[in-house]
JSON list of N, CA and C in Angstrom, two decimals:
[
{"chain": "A", "resi": 1, "resn": "MET", "atom": "N", "xyz": [120.84, 133.32, 80.99]},
{"chain": "A", "resi": 1, "resn": "MET", "atom": "CA", "xyz": [120.20, 134.16, 81.96]},
{"chain": "A", "resi": 1, "resn": "MET", "atom": "C", "xyz": [119.01, 133.44, 82.57]},
{"chain": "A", "resi": 2, "resn": "LYS", "atom": "N", "xyz": [118.75, 133.76, 83.78]},
{"chain": "A", "resi": 2, "resn": "LYS", "atom": "CA", "xyz": [117.67, 133.13, 84.53]},
{"chain": "A", "resi": 2, "resn": "LYS", "atom": "C", "xyz": [116.36, 133.91, 84.30]},
{"chain": "A", "resi": 3, "resn": "ALA", "atom": "N", "xyz": [115.32, 133.18, 83.88]},
{"chain": "A", "resi": 3, "resn": "ALA", "atom": "CA", "xyz": [114.00, 133.79, 83.68]},
{"chain": "A", "resi": 3, "resn": "ALA", "atom": "C", "xyz": [113.26, 133.83, 85.01]},
{"chain": "A", "resi": 4, "resn": "LEU", "atom": "N", "xyz": [112.29, 134.73, 85.10]},
{"chain": "A", "resi": 4, "resn": "LEU", "atom": "CA", "xyz": [111.47, 134.79, 86.31]},
{"chain": "A", "resi": 4, "resn": "LEU", "atom": "C", "xyz": [110.79, 133.44, 86.53]},
{"chain": "A", "resi": 5, "resn": "PRO", "atom": "N", "xyz": [110.62, 133.04, 87.77]},
{"chain": "A", "resi": 5, "resn": "PRO", "atom": "CA", "xyz": [109.90, 131.80, 88.03]},
{"chain": "A", "resi": 5, "resn": "PRO", "atom": "C", "xyz": [108.45, 131.94, 87.58]},
{"chain": "A", "resi": 6, "resn": "GLU", "atom": "N", "xyz": [107.86, 130.85, 87.15]},
{"chain": "A", "resi": 6, "resn": "GLU", "atom": "CA", "xyz": [106.47, 130.88, 86.68]},
{"chain": "A", "resi": 6, "resn": "GLU", "atom": "C", "xyz": [105.52, 131.34, 87.78]},
{"chain": "A", "resi": 7, "resn": "ASN", "atom": "N", "xyz": [105.88, 131.08, 89.01]},
{"chain": "A", "resi": 7, "resn": "ASN", "atom": "CA", "xyz": [105.00, 131.45, 90.12]},
{"chain": "A", "resi": 7, "resn": "ASN", "atom": "C", "xyz": [105.40, 132.79, 90.77]},
{"chain": "A", "resi": 8, "resn": "TRP", "atom": "N", "xyz": [106.03, 133.67, 90.02]},
{"chain": "A", "resi": 8, "resn": "TRP", "atom": "CA", "xyz": [106.54, 134.94, 90.55]},
{"chain": "A", "resi": 8, "resn": "TRP", "atom": "C", "xyz": [105.49, 135.70, 91.36]},
{"chain": "A", "resi": 9, "resn": "LYS", "atom": "N", "xyz": [104.29, 135.83, 90.82]},
{"chain": "A", "resi": 9, "resn": "LYS", "atom": "CA", "xyz": [103.22, 136.60, 91.48]},
{"chain": "A", "resi": 9, "resn": "LYS", "atom": "C", "xyz": [102.76, 135.94, 92.78]},
{"chain": "A", "resi": 10, "resn": "GLU", "atom": "N", "xyz": [103.02, 134.65, 92.92]},
{"chain": "A", "resi": 10, "resn": "GLU", "atom": "CA", "xyz": [102.61, 133.92, 94.12]},
{"chain": "A", "resi": 10, "resn": "GLU", "atom": "C", "xyz": [103.65, 133.99, 95.24]},
{"chain": "A", "resi": 11, "resn": "LEU", "atom": "N", "xyz": [104.87, 134.41, 94.90]},
{"chain": "A", "resi": 11, "resn": "LEU", "atom": "CA", "xyz": [105.93, 134.51, 95.90]},
{"chain": "A", "resi": 11, "resn": "LEU", "atom": "C", "xyz": [105.66, 135.70, 96.81]},
{"chain": "A", "resi": 12, "resn": "SER", "atom": "N", "xyz": [106.08, 135.59, 98.06]},
{"chain": "A", "resi": 12, "resn": "SER", "atom": "CA", "xyz": [105.96, 136.72, 98.97]},
{"chain": "A", "resi": 12, "resn": "SER", "atom": "C", "xyz": [106.96, 137.80, 98.55]},
{"chain": "A", "resi": 13, "resn": "HIS", "atom": "N", "xyz": [106.77, 138.99, 99.07]},
{"chain": "A", "resi": 13, "resn": "HIS", "atom": "CA", "xyz": [107.68, 140.10, 98.77]},
{"chain": "A", "resi": 13, "resn": "HIS", "atom": "C", "xyz": [109.11, 139.72, 99.14]},
{"chain": "A", "resi": 14, "resn": "GLN", "atom": "N", "xyz": [109.28, 139.09, 100.28]},
{"chain": "A", "resi": 14, "resn": "GLN", "atom": "CA", "xyz": [110.61, 138.67, 100.73]},
{"chain": "A", "resi": 14, "resn": "GLN", "atom": "C", "xyz": [111.20, 137.60, 99.81]},
{"chain": "A", "resi": 15, "resn": "GLU", "atom": "N", "xyz": [110.38, 136.64, 99.38]},
{"chain": "A", "resi": 15, "resn": "GLU", "atom": "CA", "xyz": [110.86, 135.59, 98.47]},
{"chain": "A", "resi": 15, "resn": "GLU", "atom": "C", "xyz": [111.27, 136.19, 97.13]},
{"chain": "A", "resi": 16, "resn": "GLN", "atom": "N", "xyz": [110.55, 137.19, 96.67]},
{"chain": "A", "resi": 16, "resn": "GLN", "atom": "CA", "xyz": [110.91, 137.87, 95.42]},
{"chain": "A", "resi": 16, "resn": "GLN", "atom": "C", "xyz": [112.26, 138.56, 95.58]},
{"chain": "A", "resi": 17, "resn": "LYS", "atom": "N", "xyz": [112.47, 139.22, 96.71]},
{"chain": "A", "resi": 17, "resn": "LYS", "atom": "CA", "xyz": [113.74, 139.89, 96.95]},
{"chain": "A", "resi": 17, "resn": "LYS", "atom": "C", "xyz": [114.89, 138.88, 96.94]},
{"chain": "A", "resi": 18, "resn": "ILE", "atom": "N", "xyz": [114.70, 137.77, 97.60]},
{"chain": "A", "resi": 18, "resn": "ILE", "atom": "CA", "xyz": [115.73, 136.74, 97.65]},
{"chain": "A", "resi": 18, "resn": "ILE", "atom": "C", "xyz": [116.08, 136.28, 96.24]},
{"chain": "A", "resi": 19, "resn": "TRP", "atom": "N", "xyz": [115.08, 136.07, 95.41]},
{"chain": "A", "resi": 19, "resn": "TRP", "atom": "CA", "xyz": [115.32, 135.63, 94.04]},
{"chain": "A", "resi": 19, "resn": "TRP", "atom": "C", "xyz": [116.08, 136.71, 93.26]},
{"chain": "A", "resi": 20, "resn": "LEU", "atom": "N", "xyz": [115.64, 137.96, 93.36]},
{"chain": "A", "resi": 20, "resn": "LEU", "atom": "CA", "xyz": [116.30, 139.06, 92.64]},
{"chain": "A", "resi": 20, "resn": "LEU", "atom": "C", "xyz": [117.76, 139.19, 93.06]},
{"chain": "A", "resi": 21, "resn": "VAL", "atom": "N", "xyz": [118.01, 139.14, 94.36]},
{"chain": "A", "resi": 21, "resn": "VAL", "atom": "CA", "xyz": [119.37, 139.26, 94.87]},
{"chain": "A", "resi": 21, "resn": "VAL", "atom": "C", "xyz": [120.24, 138.10, 94.41]},
{"chain": "A", "resi": 22, "resn": "GLU", "atom": "N", "xyz": [119.69, 136.90, 94.47]},
{"chain": "A", "resi": 22, "resn": "GLU", "atom": "CA", "xyz": [120.47, 135.71, 94.12]},
{"chain": "A", "resi": 22, "resn": "GLU", "atom": "C", "xyz": [120.89, 135.69, 92.65]},
{"chain": "A", "resi": 23, "resn": "TYR", "atom": "N", "xyz": [120.00, 136.07, 91.76]},
{"chain": "A", "resi": 23, "resn": "TYR", "atom": "CA", "xyz": [120.29, 135.93, 90.33]},
{"chain": "A", "resi": 23, "resn": "TYR", "atom": "C", "xyz": [120.75, 137.21, 89.64]},
{"chain": "A", "resi": 24, "resn": "TYR", "atom": "N", "xyz": [120.34, 138.37, 90.12]},
{"chain": "A", "resi": 24, "resn": "TYR", "atom": "CA", "xyz": [120.69, 139.62, 89.43]},
{"chain": "A", "resi": 24, "resn": "TYR", "atom": "C", "xyz": [121.15, 140.73, 90.36]},
{"chain": "A", "resi": 25, "resn": "GLY", "atom": "N", "xyz": [121.39, 140.41, 91.62]},
{"chain": "A", "resi": 25, "resn": "GLY", "atom": "CA", "xyz": [121.77, 141.44, 92.59]},
{"chain": "A", "resi": 25, "resn": "GLY", "atom": "C", "xyz": [123.12, 142.06, 92.32]},
{"chain": "A", "resi": 26, "resn": "LYS", "atom": "N", "xyz": [123.16, 143.36, 92.42]},
{"chain": "A", "resi": 26, "resn": "LYS", "atom": "CA", "xyz": [124.39, 144.13, 92.22]},
{"chain": "A", "resi": 26, "resn": "LYS", "atom": "C", "xyz": [124.88, 144.59, 93.60]},
{"chain": "A", "resi": 27, "resn": "PHE", "atom": "N", "xyz": [126.11, 144.22, 93.94]},
{"chain": "A", "resi": 27, "resn": "PHE", "atom": "CA", "xyz": [126.70, 144.54, 95.24]},
{"chain": "A", "resi": 27, "resn": "PHE", "atom": "C", "xyz": [127.99, 145.31, 95.04]},
{"chain": "A", "resi": 28, "resn": "PRO", "atom": "N", "xyz": [127.95, 146.65, 95.17]},
{"chain": "A", "resi": 28, "resn": "PRO", "atom": "CA", "xyz": [129.18, 147.44, 95.00]},
{"chain": "A", "resi": 28, "resn": "PRO", "atom": "C", "xyz": [130.21, 147.17, 96.08]},
{"chain": "A", "resi": 29, "resn": "SER", "atom": "N", "xyz": [129.74, 146.82, 97.27]},
{"chain": "A", "resi": 29, "resn": "SER", "atom": "CA", "xyz": [130.65, 146.39, 98.34]},
{"chain": "A", "resi": 29, "resn": "SER", "atom": "C", "xyz": [129.92, 145.35, 99.18]},
{"chain": "A", "resi": 30, "resn": "ALA", "atom": "N", "xyz": [130.66, 144.63, 99.96]},
{"chain": "A", "resi": 30, "resn": "ALA", "atom": "CA", "xyz": [130.10, 143.50, 100.71]},
{"chain": "A", "resi": 30, "resn": "ALA", "atom": "C", "xyz": [128.87, 143.91, 101.54]},
{"chain": "A", "resi": 31, "resn": "GLY", "atom": "N", "xyz": [127.79, 143.19, 101.31]},
{"chain": "A", "resi": 31, "resn": "GLY", "atom": "CA", "xyz": [126.59, 143.39, 102.10]},
{"chain": "A", "resi": 31, "resn": "GLY", "atom": "C", "xyz": [125.71, 144.56, 101.70]},
{"chain": "A", "resi": 32, "resn": "GLU", "atom": "N", "xyz": [126.07, 145.30, 100.67]},
{"chain": "A", "resi": 32, "resn": "GLU", "atom": "CA", "xyz": [125.28, 146.45, 100.24]},
{"chain": "A", "resi": 32, "resn": "GLU", "atom": "C", "xyz": [124.64, 146.18, 98.89]},
{"chain": "A", "resi": 33, "resn": "TRP", "atom": "N", "xyz": [123.36, 145.86, 98.90]},
{"chain": "A", "resi": 33, "resn": "TRP", "atom": "CA", "xyz": [122.63, 145.58, 97.67]},
{"chain": "A", "resi": 33, "resn": "TRP", "atom": "C", "xyz": [122.25, 146.88, 97.00]},
{"chain": "A", "resi": 34, "resn": "GLU", "atom": "N", "xyz": [122.56, 147.01, 95.73]},
{"chain": "A", "resi": 34, "resn": "GLU", "atom": "CA", "xyz": [122.31, 148.24, 94.99]},
{"chain": "A", "resi": 34, "resn": "GLU", "atom": "C", "xyz": [121.44, 147.97, 93.76]},
{"chain": "A", "resi": 35, "resn": "GLY", "atom": "N", "xyz": [120.42, 147.16, 93.89]},
{"chain": "A", "resi": 35, "resn": "GLY", "atom": "CA", "xyz": [119.53, 146.88, 92.77]},
{"chain": "A", "resi": 35, "resn": "GLY", "atom": "C", "xyz": [119.98, 145.71, 91.94]},
{"chain": "A", "resi": 36, "resn": "ILE", "atom": "N", "xyz": [119.57, 145.74, 90.66]},
{"chain": "A", "resi": 36, "resn": "ILE", "atom": "CA", "xyz": [119.90, 144.65, 89.76]},
{"chain": "A", "resi": 36, "resn": "ILE", "atom": "C", "xyz": [120.77, 145.16, 88.61]},
{"chain": "A", "resi": 37, "resn": "TYR", "atom": "N", "xyz": [121.45, 144.24, 87.96]},
{"chain": "A", "resi": 37, "resn": "TYR", "atom": "CA", "xyz": [122.32, 144.59, 86.85]},
{"chain": "A", "resi": 37, "resn": "TYR", "atom": "C", "xyz": [121.53, 144.99, 85.61]},
{"chain": "A", "resi": 38, "resn": "ASP", "atom": "N", "xyz": [122.12, 145.87, 84.81]},
{"chain": "A", "resi": 38, "resn": "ASP", "atom": "CA", "xyz": [121.49, 146.35, 83.57]},
{"chain": "A", "resi": 38, "resn": "ASP", "atom": "C", "xyz": [121.28, 145.25, 82.55]},
{"chain": "A", "resi": 39, "resn": "PHE", "atom": "N", "xyz": [122.07, 144.20, 82.61]},
{"chain": "A", "resi": 39, "resn": "PHE", "atom": "CA", "xyz": [121.94, 143.12, 81.63]},
{"chain": "A", "resi": 39, "resn": "PHE", "atom": "C", "xyz": [120.77, 142.19, 81.91]},
{"chain": "A", "resi": 40, "resn": "ALA", "atom": "N", "xyz": [120.06, 142.42, 83.01]},
{"chain": "A", "resi": 40, "resn": "ALA", "atom": "CA", "xyz": [118.91, 141.57, 83.34]},
{"chain": "A", "resi": 40, "resn": "ALA", "atom": "C", "xyz": [117.87, 141.65, 82.22]},
{"chain": "A", "resi": 41, "resn": "PRO", "atom": "N", "xyz": [117.17, 140.56, 81.95]},
{"chain": "A", "resi": 41, "resn": "PRO", "atom": "CA", "xyz": [116.13, 140.58, 80.91]},
{"chain": "A", "resi": 41, "resn": "PRO", "atom": "C", "xyz": [115.04, 141.59, 81.26]},
{"chain": "A", "resi": 42, "resn": "GLU", "atom": "N", "xyz": [114.34, 142.07, 80.24]},
{"chain": "A", "resi": 42, "resn": "GLU", "atom": "CA", "xyz": [113.30, 143.08, 80.43]},
{"chain": "A", "resi": 42, "resn": "GLU", "atom": "C", "xyz": [112.24, 142.63, 81.42]},
{"chain": "A", "resi": 43, "resn": "GLU", "atom": "N", "xyz": [111.84, 141.36, 81.38]},
{"chain": "A", "resi": 43, "resn": "GLU", "atom": "CA", "xyz": [110.81, 140.89, 82.31]},
{"chain": "A", "resi": 43, "resn": "GLU", "atom": "C", "xyz": [111.29, 140.98, 83.76]},
{"chain": "A", "resi": 44, "resn": "VAL", "atom": "N", "xyz": [112.58, 140.78, 83.98]},
{"chain": "A", "resi": 44, "resn": "VAL", "atom": "CA", "xyz": [113.14, 140.88, 85.32]},
{"chain": "A", "resi": 44, "resn": "VAL", "atom": "C", "xyz": [113.20, 142.35, 85.74]},
{"chain": "A", "resi": 45, "resn": "LYS", "atom": "N", "xyz": [113.58, 143.23, 84.82]},
{"chain": "A", "resi": 45, "resn": "LYS", "atom": "CA", "xyz": [113.61, 144.67, 85.12]},
{"chain": "A", "resi": 45, "resn": "LYS", "atom": "C", "xyz": [112.21, 145.17, 85.48]},
{"chain": "A", "resi": 46, "resn": "THR", "atom": "N", "xyz": [111.21, 144.71, 84.75]},
{"chain": "A", "resi": 46, "resn": "THR", "atom": "CA", "xyz": [109.83, 145.10, 85.03]},
{"chain": "A", "resi": 46, "resn": "THR", "atom": "C", "xyz": [109.39, 144.58, 86.40]},
{"chain": "A", "resi": 47, "resn": "ALA", "atom": "N", "xyz": [109.70, 143.33, 86.68]},
{"chain": "A", "resi": 47, "resn": "ALA", "atom": "CA", "xyz": [109.35, 142.74, 87.98]},
{"chain": "A", "resi": 47, "resn": "ALA", "atom": "C", "xyz": [110.05, 143.48, 89.11]},
{"chain": "A", "resi": 48, "resn": "TYR", "atom": "N", "xyz": [111.29, 143.88, 88.90]},
{"chain": "A", "resi": 48, "resn": "TYR", "atom": "CA", "xyz": [112.04, 144.62, 89.92]},
{"chain": "A", "resi": 48, "resn": "TYR", "atom": "C", "xyz": [111.40, 145.98, 90.17]},
{"chain": "A", "resi": 49, "resn": "ALA", "atom": "N", "xyz": [111.01, 146.67, 89.10]},
{"chain": "A", "resi": 49, "resn": "ALA", "atom": "CA", "xyz": [110.36, 147.97, 89.24]},
{"chain": "A", "resi": 49, "resn": "ALA", "atom": "C", "xyz": [109.05, 147.83, 90.02]},
{"chain": "A", "resi": 50, "resn": "GLU", "atom": "N", "xyz": [108.29, 146.79, 89.73]},
{"chain": "A", "resi": 50, "resn": "GLU", "atom": "CA", "xyz": [107.04, 146.54, 90.46]},
{"chain": "A", "resi": 50, "resn": "GLU", "atom": "C", "xyz": [107.35, 146.20, 91.92]},
{"chain": "A", "resi": 51, "resn": "TRP", "atom": "N", "xyz": [108.40, 145.45, 92.14]},
{"chain": "A", "resi": 51, "resn": "TRP", "atom": "CA", "xyz": [108.81, 145.08, 93.49]},
{"chain": "A", "resi": 51, "resn": "TRP", "atom": "C", "xyz": [109.18, 146.34, 94.28]},
{"chain": "A", "resi": 52, "resn": "LEU", "atom": "N", "xyz": [109.95, 147.24, 93.65]},
{"chain": "A", "resi": 52, "resn": "LEU", "atom": "CA", "xyz": [110.33, 148.49, 94.31]},
{"chain": "A", "resi": 52, "resn": "LEU", "atom": "C", "xyz": [109.11, 149.33, 94.66]},
{"chain": "A", "resi": 53, "resn": "ASN", "atom": "N", "xyz": [108.17, 149.40, 93.74]},
{"chain": "A", "resi": 53, "resn": "ASN", "atom": "CA", "xyz": [106.95, 150.17, 93.97]},
{"chain": "A", "resi": 53, "resn": "ASN", "atom": "C", "xyz": [106.18, 149.59, 95.16]},
{"chain": "A", "resi": 54, "resn": "ALA", "atom": "N", "xyz": [106.09, 148.29, 95.27]},
{"chain": "A", "resi": 54, "resn": "ALA", "atom": "CA", "xyz": [105.41, 147.64, 96.39]},
{"chain": "A", "resi": 54, "resn": "ALA", "atom": "C", "xyz": [106.18, 147.91, 97.69]},
{"chain": "A", "resi": 55, "resn": "GLU", "atom": "N", "xyz": [107.50, 147.99, 97.61]},
{"chain": "A", "resi": 55, "resn": "GLU", "atom": "CA", "xyz": [108.34, 148.25, 98.78]},
{"chain": "A", "resi": 55, "resn": "GLU", "atom": "C", "xyz": [108.06, 149.65, 99.34]},
{"chain": "A", "resi": 56, "resn": "GLU", "atom": "N", "xyz": [107.84, 150.60, 98.45]},
{"chain": "A", "resi": 56, "resn": "GLU", "atom": "CA", "xyz": [107.60, 151.98, 98.85]},
{"chain": "A", "resi": 56, "resn": "GLU", "atom": "C", "xyz": [106.22, 152.20, 99.44]},
{"chain": "A", "resi": 57, "resn": "ASN", "atom": "N", "xyz": [105.27, 151.36, 99.06]},
{"chain": "A", "resi": 57, "resn": "ASN", "atom": "CA", "xyz": [103.89, 151.53, 99.54]},
{"chain": "A", "resi": 57, "resn": "ASN", "atom": "C", "xyz": [103.59, 150.73, 100.76]}
]
């Protein structure tokens, strides 16, 4: 499994999204991103939750 990059907090919101989609993105159908997979490591799940929270604000 891919660990979060050491510079995660330094990445822009868009760069974080790209990383999440590339390594743990769940796509139920072509072009529709539906979050990350349940098997993602806890640190990735936490980072995704923080990313979502920033997206909403």
